[in-house]
PDB file of C-alpha atoms and ligand atoms in Angstrom:
ATOM      1  CA  UNK A   1     -55.155 -78.836   9.487  1.00 63.00           C
ATOM      2  CA  UNK A   2     -51.972 -80.569   8.264  1.00 73.00           C
ATOM      3  CA  UNK A   3     -49.168 -78.175   7.416  1.00 84.00           C
ATOM      4  CA  UNK A   4     -46.196 -78.584   5.093  1.00 87.00           C
ATOM      5  CA  UNK A   5     -43.572 -78.899   7.844  1.00 95.00           C
ATOM      6  CA  UNK A   6     -45.578 -80.750  10.514  1.00 94.00           C
ATOM      7  CA  UNK A   7     -43.272 -82.741  12.797  1.00 95.00           C
ATOM      8  CA  UNK A   8     -40.098 -81.253  11.294  1.00 98.00           C
ATOM      9  CA  UNK A   9     -37.474 -79.547  13.427  1.00 98.00           C
ATOM     10  CA  UNK A  10     -35.829 -76.231  12.505  1.00 98.00           C
ATOM     11  CA  UNK A  11     -33.177 -74.137  14.176  1.00 98.00           C
ATOM     12  CA  UNK A  12     -32.625 -70.490  13.326  1.00 99.00           C
ATOM     13  CA  UNK A  13     -29.706 -68.387  14.536  1.00 99.00           C
ATOM     14  CA  UNK A  14     -30.121 -64.656  15.025  1.00 98.00           C
ATOM     15  CA  UNK A  15     -33.796 -65.434  15.593  1.00 99.00           C
ATOM     16  CA  UNK A  16     -34.260 -62.702  18.184  1.00 98.00           C
ATOM     17  CA  UNK A  17     -34.598 -59.949  15.602  1.00 98.00           C
ATOM     18  CA  UNK A  18     -35.230 -58.996  11.983  1.00 98.00           C
ATOM     19  CA  UNK A  19     -35.040 -61.714   9.364  1.00 98.00           C
ATOM     20  CA  UNK A  20     -34.194 -64.480  11.846  1.00 98.00           C
ATOM     21  CA  UNK A  21     -37.347 -63.742  13.823  1.00 98.00           C
ATOM     22  CA  UNK A  22     -39.421 -63.672  10.624  1.00 98.00           C
ATOM     23  CA  UNK A  23     -37.886 -66.994   9.581  1.00 98.00           C
ATOM     24  CA  UNK A  24     -38.630 -68.589  12.967  1.00 99.00           C
ATOM     25  CA  UNK A  25     -42.251 -67.405  12.721  1.00 98.00           C
ATOM     26  CA  UNK A  26     -42.565 -68.746   9.175  1.00 98.00           C
ATOM     27  CA  UNK A  27     -41.099 -72.179  10.021  1.00 98.00           C
ATOM     28  CA  UNK A  28     -43.476 -72.374  12.995  1.00 98.00           C
ATOM     29  CA  UNK A  29     -46.454 -71.235  10.913  1.00 98.00           C
ATOM     30  CA  UNK A  30     -45.759 -74.152   8.565  1.00 97.00           C
ATOM     31  CA  UNK A  31     -45.838 -76.579  11.496  1.00 97.00           C
ATOM     32  CA  UNK A  32     -42.160 -77.045  12.413  1.00 98.00           C
ATOM     33  CA  UNK A  33     -40.821 -77.207  15.977  1.00 98.00           C
ATOM     34  CA  UNK A  34     -38.433 -74.258  16.205  1.00 98.00           C
ATOM     35  CA  UNK A  35     -35.259 -73.705  18.195  1.00 99.00           C
ATOM     36  CA  UNK A  36     -34.944 -69.932  18.442  1.00 99.00           C
ATOM     37  CA  UNK A  37     -31.211 -69.243  18.830  1.00 99.00           C
ATOM     38  CA  UNK A  38     -29.669 -65.861  19.571  1.00 99.00           C
ATOM     39  CA  UNK A  39     -27.047 -64.399  21.886  1.00 98.00           C
ATOM     40  CA  UNK A  40     -29.503 -61.798  23.181  1.00 98.00           C
ATOM     41  CA  UNK A  41     -32.064 -63.396  25.473  1.00 98.00           C
ATOM     42  CA  UNK A  42     -34.647 -60.627  25.330  1.00 98.00           C
ATOM     43  CA  UNK A  43     -35.210 -60.821  21.566  1.00 98.00           C
ATOM     44  CA  UNK A  44     -35.048 -64.613  21.533  1.00 98.00           C
ATOM     45  CA  UNK A  45     -37.575 -64.972  24.337  1.00 98.00           C
ATOM     46  CA  UNK A  46     -39.843 -62.522  22.557  1.00 98.00           C
ATOM     47  CA  UNK A  47     -39.758 -64.499  19.293  1.00 99.00           C
ATOM     48  CA  UNK A  48     -40.475 -67.682  21.246  1.00 98.00           C
ATOM     49  CA  UNK A  49     -43.428 -66.080  23.012  1.00 98.00           C
ATOM     50  CA  UNK A  50     -44.906 -64.826  19.733  1.00 98.00           C
ATOM     51  CA  UNK A  51     -44.679 -68.316  18.206  1.00 98.00           C
ATOM     52  CA  UNK A  52     -46.326 -69.894  21.270  1.00 98.00           C
ATOM     53  CA  UNK A  53     -49.067 -67.251  21.283  1.00 98.00           C
ATOM     54  CA  UNK A  54     -49.890 -68.265  17.729  1.00 98.00           C
ATOM     55  CA  UNK A  55     -50.111 -71.923  18.763  1.00 97.00           C
ATOM     56  CA  UNK A  56     -46.670 -72.972  17.532  1.00 98.00           C
ATOM     57  CA  UNK A  57     -43.916 -74.892  19.299  1.00 98.00           C
ATOM     58  CA  UNK A  58     -40.666 -73.051  20.045  1.00 98.00           C
ATOM     59  CA  UNK A  59     -37.835 -73.013  22.539  1.00 98.00           C
ATOM     60  CA  UNK A  60     -35.237 -70.309  23.078  1.00 99.00           C
ATOM     61  CA  UNK A  61     -31.550 -71.257  23.230  1.00 99.00           C
ATOM     62  CA  UNK A  62     -28.897 -68.679  24.054  1.00 98.00           C
ATOM     63  CA  UNK A  63     -25.875 -69.086  21.805  1.00 99.00           C
ATOM     64  CA  UNK A  64     -22.932 -67.087  20.563  1.00 98.00           C
ATOM     65  CA  UNK A  65     -22.309 -68.521  17.109  1.00 99.00           C
ATOM     66  CA  UNK A  66     -18.598 -67.713  17.396  1.00 98.00           C
ATOM     67  CA  UNK A  67     -18.293 -70.200  20.295  1.00 98.00           C
ATOM     68  CA  UNK A  68     -17.867 -73.818  19.076  1.00 98.00           C
ATOM     69  CA  UNK A  69     -18.995 -75.437  22.349  1.00 98.00           C
ATOM     70  CA  UNK A  70     -22.149 -73.319  22.459  1.00 99.00           C
ATOM     71  CA  UNK A  71     -22.939 -74.099  18.833  1.00 99.00           C
ATOM     72  CA  UNK A  72     -22.545 -77.842  19.511  1.00 98.00           C
ATOM     73  CA  UNK A  73     -24.820 -77.478  22.525  1.00 99.00           C
ATOM     74  CA  UNK A  74     -27.395 -75.665  20.369  1.00 99.00           C
ATOM     75  CA  UNK A  75     -27.696 -78.565  17.939  1.00 99.00           C
ATOM     76  CA  UNK A  76     -27.764 -81.030  20.840  1.00 98.00           C
ATOM     77  CA  UNK A  77     -30.614 -79.055  22.422  1.00 98.00           C
ATOM     78  CA  UNK A  78     -32.750 -79.353  19.291  1.00 98.00           C
ATOM     79  CA  UNK A  79     -32.036 -83.088  19.023  1.00 98.00           C
ATOM     80  CA  UNK A  80     -32.550 -83.760  22.753  1.00 98.00           C
ATOM     81  CA  UNK A  81     -35.859 -81.882  22.635  1.00 98.00           C
ATOM     82  CA  UNK A  82     -37.402 -83.107  19.395  1.00 98.00           C
ATOM     83  CA  UNK A  83     -35.248 -86.064  18.356  1.00 98.00           C
ATOM     84  CA  UNK A  84     -33.856 -84.691  15.099  1.00 98.00           C
ATOM     85  CA  UNK A  85     -32.804 -81.635  13.091  1.00 98.00           C
ATOM     86  CA  UNK A  86     -34.340 -81.207   9.657  1.00 98.00           C
ATOM     87  CA  UNK A  87     -33.624 -77.580   8.839  1.00 98.00           C
ATOM     88  CA  UNK A  88     -31.107 -74.952   9.880  1.00 99.00           C
ATOM     89  CA  UNK A  89     -31.175 -71.291   8.952  1.00 99.00           C
ATOM     90  CA  UNK A  90     -27.737 -69.910   9.834  1.00 99.00           C
ATOM     91  CA  UNK A  91     -28.676 -66.270   9.869  1.00 98.00           C
ATOM     92  CA  UNK A  92     -26.920 -64.510  12.774  1.00 99.00           C
ATOM     93  CA  UNK A  93     -24.784 -61.647  11.548  1.00 98.00           C
ATOM     94  CA  UNK A  94     -23.470 -58.201  12.319  1.00 98.00           C
ATOM     95  CA  UNK A  95     -22.626 -55.222  10.156  1.00 96.00           C
ATOM     96  CA  UNK A  96     -19.618 -54.140  12.226  1.00 96.00           C
ATOM     97  CA  UNK A  97     -18.021 -50.740  11.783  1.00 94.00           C
ATOM     98  CA  UNK A  98     -18.276 -49.134   8.385  1.00 92.00           C
ATOM     99  CA  UNK A  99     -15.675 -47.068   6.580  1.00 92.00           C
ATOM    100  CA  UNK A 100     -12.946 -47.157   3.932  1.00 93.00           C
ATOM    101  CA  UNK A 101     -10.876 -50.343   3.744  1.00 96.00           C
ATOM    102  CA  UNK A 102      -7.566 -48.789   4.806  1.00 97.00           C
ATOM    103  CA  UNK A 103      -9.184 -47.202   7.860  1.00 96.00           C
ATOM    104  CA  UNK A 104     -10.667 -50.400   9.295  1.00 96.00           C
ATOM    105  CA  UNK A 105      -9.356 -51.946  12.503  1.00 98.00           C
ATOM    106  CA  UNK A 106      -8.135 -55.508  12.924  1.00 98.00           C
ATOM    107  CA  UNK A 107     -10.494 -55.881  15.877  1.00 98.00           C
ATOM    108  CA  UNK A 108     -13.508 -55.025  13.731  1.00 98.00           C
ATOM    109  CA  UNK A 109     -12.294 -57.252  10.886  1.00 98.00           C
ATOM    110  CA  UNK A 110     -11.887 -60.211  13.228  1.00 98.00           C
ATOM    111  CA  UNK A 111     -15.256 -59.655  14.918  1.00 98.00           C
ATOM    112  CA  UNK A 112     -17.202 -59.434  11.652  1.00 98.00           C
ATOM    113  CA  UNK A 113     -15.465 -62.436  10.093  1.00 98.00           C
ATOM    114  CA  UNK A 114     -15.845 -64.474  13.312  1.00 99.00           C
ATOM    115  CA  UNK A 115     -19.596 -63.843  13.482  1.00 98.00           C
ATOM    116  CA  UNK A 116     -20.658 -63.811   9.844  1.00 98.00           C
ATOM    117  CA  UNK A 117     -18.324 -66.397   8.321  1.00 99.00           C
ATOM    118  CA  UNK A 118     -16.732 -68.549  11.038  1.00 99.00           C
ATOM    119  CA  UNK A 119     -20.111 -68.604  12.820  1.00 99.00           C
ATOM    120  CA  UNK A 120     -21.832 -70.063   9.756  1.00 99.00           C
ATOM    121  CA  UNK A 121     -19.057 -72.644   9.335  1.00 99.00           C
ATOM    122  CA  UNK A 122     -19.265 -73.665  13.011  1.00 99.00           C
ATOM    123  CA  UNK A 123     -23.032 -74.053  12.714  1.00 99.00           C
ATOM    124  CA  UNK A 124     -22.757 -76.230   9.611  1.00 99.00           C
ATOM    125  CA  UNK A 125     -19.981 -78.253  11.238  1.00 98.00           C
ATOM    126  CA  UNK A 126     -22.369 -79.093  14.093  1.00 99.00           C
ATOM    127  CA  UNK A 127     -25.528 -79.489  11.989  1.00 99.00           C
ATOM    128  CA  UNK A 128     -24.258 -81.645   9.118  1.00 99.00           C
ATOM    129  CA  UNK A 129     -23.246 -84.737  11.178  1.00 98.00           C
ATOM    130  CA  UNK A 130     -26.710 -84.788  12.767  1.00 98.00           C
ATOM    131  CA  UNK A 131     -28.387 -84.489   9.355  1.00 98.00           C
ATOM    132  CA  UNK A 132     -26.142 -87.235   7.941  1.00 98.00           C
ATOM    133  CA  UNK A 133     -27.123 -89.510  10.817  1.00 98.00           C
ATOM    134  CA  UNK A 134     -30.807 -89.058   9.898  1.00 98.00           C
ATOM    135  CA  UNK A 135     -30.316 -89.405   6.157  1.00 97.00           C
ATOM    136  CA  UNK A 136     -30.731 -85.760   5.152  1.00 98.00           C
ATOM    137  CA  UNK A 137     -31.777 -82.203   5.843  1.00 98.00           C
ATOM    138  CA  UNK A 138     -31.656 -78.712   4.434  1.00 98.00           C
ATOM    139  CA  UNK A 139     -29.546 -75.720   5.388  1.00 99.00           C
ATOM    140  CA  UNK A 140     -29.961 -72.073   4.422  1.00 99.00           C
ATOM    141  CA  UNK A 141     -27.227 -69.566   5.188  1.00 99.00           C
ATOM    142  CA  UNK A 142     -27.874 -65.852   5.159  1.00 98.00           C
ATOM    143  CA  UNK A 143     -25.377 -64.169   2.865  1.00 98.00           C
ATOM    144  CA  UNK A 144     -26.256 -60.816   1.310  1.00 98.00           C
ATOM    145  CA  UNK A 145     -26.403 -58.871  -1.917  1.00 97.00           C
ATOM    146  CA  UNK A 146     -23.077 -57.713  -0.446  1.00 96.00           C
ATOM    147  CA  UNK A 147     -21.909 -61.292  -1.008  1.00 98.00           C
ATOM    148  CA  UNK A 148     -22.467 -60.846  -4.738  1.00 97.00           C
ATOM    149  CA  UNK A 149     -20.992 -57.397  -5.348  1.00 94.00           C
ATOM    150  CA  UNK A 150     -18.839 -54.842  -3.561  1.00 94.00           C
ATOM    151  CA  UNK A 151     -20.353 -52.095  -1.421  1.00 91.00           C
ATOM    152  CA  UNK A 152     -18.110 -49.162  -0.537  1.00 91.00           C
ATOM    153  CA  UNK A 153     -17.527 -48.865   3.199  1.00 91.00           C
ATOM    154  CA  UNK A 154     -18.361 -52.504   3.933  1.00 94.00           C
ATOM    155  CA  UNK A 155     -15.042 -54.290   3.382  1.00 96.00           C
ATOM    156  CA  UNK A 156     -15.165 -56.757   6.288  1.00 98.00           C
ATOM    157  CA  UNK A 157     -18.906 -57.321   5.844  1.00 97.00           C
ATOM    158  CA  UNK A 158     -18.619 -57.870   2.080  1.00 98.00           C
ATOM    159  CA  UNK A 159     -15.658 -60.204   2.520  1.00 98.00           C
ATOM    160  CA  UNK A 160     -17.570 -62.231   5.120  1.00 98.00           C
ATOM    161  CA  UNK A 161     -20.670 -62.535   2.946  1.00 98.00           C
ATOM    162  CA  UNK A 162     -18.689 -63.491  -0.174  1.00 98.00           C
ATOM    163  CA  UNK A 163     -17.121 -66.120   2.086  1.00 99.00           C
ATOM    164  CA  UNK A 164     -20.527 -67.427   3.150  1.00 99.00           C
ATOM    165  CA  UNK A 165     -21.410 -68.000  -0.498  1.00 98.00           C
ATOM    166  CA  UNK A 166     -18.150 -69.854  -1.158  1.00 98.00           C
ATOM    167  CA  UNK A 167     -18.669 -72.024   1.891  1.00 98.00           C
ATOM    168  CA  UNK A 168     -22.294 -72.712   0.886  1.00 99.00           C
ATOM    169  CA  UNK A 169     -21.288 -73.851  -2.616  1.00 98.00           C
ATOM    170  CA  UNK A 170     -18.510 -76.159  -1.373  1.00 99.00           C
ATOM    171  CA  UNK A 171     -20.658 -77.806   1.303  1.00 99.00           C
ATOM    172  CA  UNK A 172     -23.579 -78.163  -1.144  1.00 99.00           C
ATOM    173  CA  UNK A 173     -21.373 -80.174  -3.502  1.00 98.00           C
ATOM    174  CA  UNK A 174     -19.856 -82.249  -0.710  1.00 98.00           C
ATOM    175  CA  UNK A 175     -23.172 -83.415   0.774  1.00 98.00           C
ATOM    176  CA  UNK A 176     -25.470 -83.424  -2.286  1.00 98.00           C
ATOM    177  CA  UNK A 177     -25.434 -87.207  -2.614  1.00 98.00           C
ATOM    178  CA  UNK A 178     -26.150 -87.672   1.085  1.00 98.00           C
ATOM    179  CA  UNK A 179     -29.474 -85.866   1.053  1.00 98.00           C
ATOM    180  CA  UNK A 180     -28.446 -82.506   2.471  1.00 98.00           C
ATOM    181  CA  UNK A 181     -29.276 -79.445   0.387  1.00 99.00           C
ATOM    182  CA  UNK A 182     -27.362 -76.295   1.277  1.00 99.00           C
ATOM    183  CA  UNK A 183     -28.312 -72.902  -0.124  1.00 99.00           C
ATOM    184  CA  UNK A 184     -27.976 -69.226   0.724  1.00 99.00           C
ATOM    185  CA  UNK A 185     -30.240 -66.218   0.565  1.00 98.00           C
ATOM    186  CA  UNK A 186     -28.756 -62.911  -0.561  1.00 98.00           C
ATOM    187  CA  UNK A 187     -31.042 -60.183   0.765  1.00 98.00           C
ATOM    188  CA  UNK A 188     -30.904 -56.660  -0.562  1.00 96.00           C
ATOM    189  CA  UNK A 189     -31.832 -53.792   1.773  1.00 94.00           C
ATOM    190  CA  UNK A 190     -34.379 -55.220   4.217  1.00 96.00           C
ATOM    191  CA  UNK A 191     -36.264 -53.249   6.874  1.00 95.00           C
ATOM    192  CA  UNK A 192     -34.740 -54.609  10.092  1.00 96.00           C
ATOM    193  CA  UNK A 193     -32.958 -53.119  13.109  1.00 94.00           C
ATOM    194  CA  UNK A 194     -29.656 -53.750  11.263  1.00 94.00           C
ATOM    195  CA  UNK A 195     -30.656 -51.643   8.280  1.00 92.00           C
ATOM    196  CA  UNK A 196     -31.847 -48.895  10.601  1.00 88.00           C
ATOM    197  CA  UNK A 197     -28.475 -48.942  12.414  1.00 89.00           C
ATOM    198  CA  UNK A 198     -26.581 -48.771   9.136  1.00 87.00           C
ATOM    199  CA  UNK A 199     -28.639 -45.855   7.945  1.00 81.00           C
ATOM    200  CA  UNK A 200     -28.469 -44.048  11.306  1.00 78.00           C
ATOM    201  CA  UNK A 201     -24.790 -44.616  12.022  1.00 69.00           C
ATOM    202  CA  UNK A 202     -23.209 -44.262   8.646  1.00 61.00           C
ATOM    203  CA  UNK A 203     -23.434 -41.668   5.988  1.00 57.00           C
ATOM    204  CA  UNK A 204     -22.057 -44.247   3.552  1.00 53.00           C
ATOM    205  CA  UNK A 205     -25.541 -44.971   2.277  1.00 53.00           C
ATOM    206  CA  UNK A 206     -28.588 -42.729   2.353  1.00 53.00           C
ATOM    207  CA  UNK A 207     -31.875 -44.576   2.910  1.00 50.00           C
ATOM    208  CA  UNK A 208     -33.582 -43.099  -0.106  1.00 54.00           C
ATOM    209  CA  UNK A 209     -30.747 -43.977  -2.455  1.00 61.00           C
ATOM    210  CA  UNK A 210     -30.597 -47.503  -1.022  1.00 68.00           C
ATOM    211  CA  UNK A 211     -34.276 -48.199  -1.512  1.00 70.00           C
ATOM    212  CA  UNK A 212     -34.125 -46.259  -4.780  1.00 73.00           C
ATOM    213  CA  UNK A 213     -31.289 -48.478  -6.013  1.00 80.00           C
ATOM    214  CA  UNK A 214     -33.644 -51.444  -6.100  1.00 91.00           C
ATOM    215  CA  UNK A 215     -35.689 -51.652  -9.287  1.00 94.00           C
ATOM    216  CA  UNK A 216     -38.772 -52.096  -7.105  1.00 94.00           C
ATOM    217  CA  UNK A 217     -37.982 -48.742  -5.496  1.00 92.00           C
ATOM    218  CA  UNK A 218     -38.378 -49.942  -1.925  1.00 92.00           C
ATOM    219  CA  UNK A 219     -36.608 -51.854   0.822  1.00 93.00           C
ATOM    220  CA  UNK A 220     -37.803 -55.404   1.428  1.00 96.00           C
ATOM    221  CA  UNK A 221     -39.603 -56.801   4.461  1.00 97.00           C
ATOM    222  CA  UNK A 222     -38.127 -59.466   6.694  1.00 98.00           C
ATOM    223  CA  UNK A 223     -41.038 -61.774   5.869  1.00 98.00           C
ATOM    224  CA  UNK A 224     -40.206 -61.573   2.160  1.00 98.00           C
ATOM    225  CA  UNK A 225     -36.792 -63.113   2.891  1.00 98.00           C
ATOM    226  CA  UNK A 226     -38.152 -65.578   5.462  1.00 98.00           C
ATOM    227  CA  UNK A 227     -40.602 -67.047   2.973  1.00 98.00           C
ATOM    228  CA  UNK A 228     -37.746 -67.735   0.527  1.00 98.00           C
ATOM    229  CA  UNK A 229     -35.525 -69.221   3.246  1.00 98.00           C
ATOM    230  CA  UNK A 230     -38.299 -71.588   4.322  1.00 98.00           C
ATOM    231  CA  UNK A 231     -39.182 -72.440   0.709  1.00 98.00           C
ATOM    232  CA  UNK A 232     -35.550 -73.432   0.089  1.00 98.00           C
ATOM    233  CA  UNK A 233     -35.950 -75.981   2.910  1.00 98.00           C
ATOM    234  CA  UNK A 234     -39.182 -77.503   1.592  1.00 97.00           C
ATOM    235  CA  UNK A 235     -39.697 -80.321  -0.892  1.00 96.00           C
ATOM    236  CA  UNK A 236     -40.710 -77.686  -3.448  1.00 96.00           C
ATOM    237  CA  UNK A 237     -36.984 -76.906  -3.709  1.00 98.00           C
ATOM    238  CA  UNK A 238     -35.914 -80.570  -3.880  1.00 98.00           C
ATOM    239  CA  UNK A 239     -33.566 -80.033  -6.873  1.00 98.00           C
ATOM    240  CA  UNK A 240     -32.062 -76.752  -5.603  1.00 98.00           C
ATOM    241  CA  UNK A 241     -28.668 -76.791  -3.916  1.00 99.00           C
ATOM    242  CA  UNK A 242     -25.556 -74.611  -3.920  1.00 98.00           C
ATOM    243  CA  UNK A 243     -27.519 -71.505  -4.836  1.00 98.00           C
ATOM    244  CA  UNK A 244     -27.032 -67.958  -3.526  1.00 98.00           C
ATOM    245  CA  UNK A 245     -30.514 -66.637  -4.179  1.00 98.00           C
ATOM    246  CA  UNK A 246     -30.965 -62.878  -4.351  1.00 98.00           C
ATOM    247  CA  UNK A 247     -34.055 -61.612  -2.512  1.00 98.00           C
ATOM    248  CA  UNK A 248     -33.583 -57.994  -3.332  1.00 97.00           C
ATOM    249  CA  UNK A 249     -36.289 -56.465  -5.491  1.00 96.00           C
ATOM    250  CA  UNK A 250     -33.932 -56.773  -8.476  1.00 96.00           C
ATOM    251  CA  UNK A 251     -31.018 -54.925  -6.796  1.00 94.00           C
ATOM    252  CA  UNK A 252     -28.146 -57.075  -8.133  1.00 93.00           C
ATOM    253  CA  UNK A 253     -29.748 -57.704 -11.505  1.00 94.00           C
TER     254      UNK A 253
HETATM  255  P1  NAI B   1     -30.621 -57.831  13.126  1.00 52.17           P
HETATM  256  O1  NAI B   1     -29.484 -57.074  13.714  1.00 52.17           O
HETATM  257  O2  NAI B   1     -31.990 -57.286  13.185  1.00 52.17           O
HETATM  258  O3  NAI B   1     -30.636 -59.317  13.705  1.00 52.17           O
HETATM  259  C1  NAI B   1     -29.460 -60.062  13.856  1.00 52.17           C
HETATM  260  C2  NAI B   1     -29.616 -60.991  15.024  1.00 52.17           C
HETATM  261  O4  NAI B   1     -28.414 -61.769  15.128  1.00 52.17           O
HETATM  262  C3  NAI B   1     -29.785 -60.274  16.375  1.00 52.17           C
HETATM  263  O5  NAI B   1     -30.871 -60.816  17.089  1.00 52.17           O
HETATM  264  C4  NAI B   1     -28.461 -60.539  17.098  1.00 52.17           C
HETATM  265  O6  NAI B   1     -28.596 -60.607  18.500  1.00 52.17           O
HETATM  266  C5  NAI B   1     -28.045 -61.870  16.498  1.00 52.17           C
HETATM  267  N1  NAI B   1     -26.605 -62.114  16.602  1.00 52.17           N
HETATM  268  C6  NAI B   1     -25.602 -61.287  16.261  1.00 52.17           C
HETATM  269  N2  NAI B   1     -24.413 -61.825  16.546  1.00 52.17           N
HETATM  270  C7  NAI B   1     -24.674 -63.047  17.096  1.00 52.17           C
HETATM  271  C8  NAI B   1     -23.858 -64.090  17.604  1.00 52.17           C
HETATM  272  N3  NAI B   1     -22.525 -63.988  17.640  1.00 52.17           N
HETATM  273  N4  NAI B   1     -24.454 -65.208  18.066  1.00 52.17           N
HETATM  274  C9  NAI B   1     -25.795 -65.324  18.050  1.00 52.17           C
HETATM  275  N5  NAI B   1     -26.625 -64.369  17.599  1.00 52.17           N
HETATM  276  C10 NAI B   1     -26.065 -63.234  17.123  1.00 52.17           C
HETATM  277  O7  NAI B   1     -30.189 -58.067  11.585  1.00 52.17           O
HETATM  278  P2  NAI B   1     -30.974 -58.560  10.295  1.00 52.17           P
HETATM  279  O8  NAI B   1     -31.038 -57.436   9.350  1.00 52.17           O
HETATM  280  O9  NAI B   1     -32.184 -59.330  10.637  1.00 52.17           O
HETATM  281  O10 NAI B   1     -29.845 -59.537   9.719  1.00 52.17           O
HETATM  282  C11 NAI B   1     -29.953 -60.934   9.680  1.00 52.17           C
HETATM  283  C12 NAI B   1     -28.937 -61.435   8.687  1.00 52.17           C
HETATM  284  O11 NAI B   1     -29.199 -60.881   7.406  1.00 52.17           O
HETATM  285  C13 NAI B   1     -27.491 -61.046   9.016  1.00 52.17           C
HETATM  286  O12 NAI B   1     -26.626 -62.112   8.702  1.00 52.17           O
HETATM  287  C14 NAI B   1     -27.252 -59.870   8.071  1.00 52.17           C
HETATM  288  O13 NAI B   1     -25.873 -59.719   7.782  1.00 52.17           O
HETATM  289  C15 NAI B   1     -28.043 -60.279   6.857  1.00 52.17           C
HETATM  290  N6  NAI B   1     -28.430 -59.227   5.929  1.00 52.17           N
HETATM  291  C16 NAI B   1     -29.152 -58.132   6.342  1.00 52.17           C
HETATM  292  C17 NAI B   1     -29.570 -57.192   5.408  1.00 52.17           C
HETATM  293  C18 NAI B   1     -30.437 -56.023   5.769  1.00 52.17           C
HETATM  294  O14 NAI B   1     -30.636 -55.131   4.937  1.00 52.17           O
HETATM  295  N7  NAI B   1     -31.025 -55.961   6.945  1.00 52.17           N
HETATM  296  C19 NAI B   1     -29.230 -57.329   3.993  1.00 52.17           C
HETATM  297  C20 NAI B   1     -28.478 -58.513   3.684  1.00 52.17           C
HETATM  298  C21 NAI B   1     -28.093 -59.419   4.629  1.00 52.17           C
END
């Protein structure tokens, strides 16, 4: 059976876990060839194996998104393997250490900004020239509801995610006439290993209050974000660019 993304090529960073894994599975389910990128091999290999078990086409590539040479090599791998790059979901991110702004460390600040913000910029910097050379493409960056409003205890994280939205909007305007659409997803609390770590490690947020803070009264599932990320890349979203789309059960409403 023909699928919506047959023959297309997608790369997803942070695809060894949580929302990145769900996104990789969704792109593959819709027929795309998928480069599963993550800095942890175990999770990335697992995602790749699951896709192949389901009859999809995937390859794992180990990358640290803070490393420009590795990010360049990641894009090259997708192009060398499948000849092009149609979609990129720049999703890798970390929560870092949580706590009041004045008590944060420079080391933590730099690590969170390097991964969540500089990492997304480096990925786009490598992906966009390839997409321009083919006449177009679509990029989705993972921001956060914490990119739309402040969350106590998450200063570096919030700053990085607000930055991702700014970067997304600028790049969307710059490349709109050249056939590249660039959007972001802004997930609310989503059931992933990251959310579990935040809840376990910090007392900043209690799980019940977090889920309770969403009008739907529950945390989201990784697949619920993945479906939106993939939709933003499809022709169904052909007039959508520069958007930071909440996927949050009404949380930021
Ligand atoms: P996760 O921790 O389950 O998965 C993140 C993945 O990114 C891991 O596989 C990790 O190895 C990879 N990664 C981390 N740093 C990397 C680096 N430097 N290079 C390459 N890969 C790296 O987290 P989750 O929840 O799936 O998060 C995915 C994205 O969604 C992140 O950007 C996160 O900030 C964002 N987000 C998460 C929310 C949640 O409630 N879980 C809410 C809003 C946004």
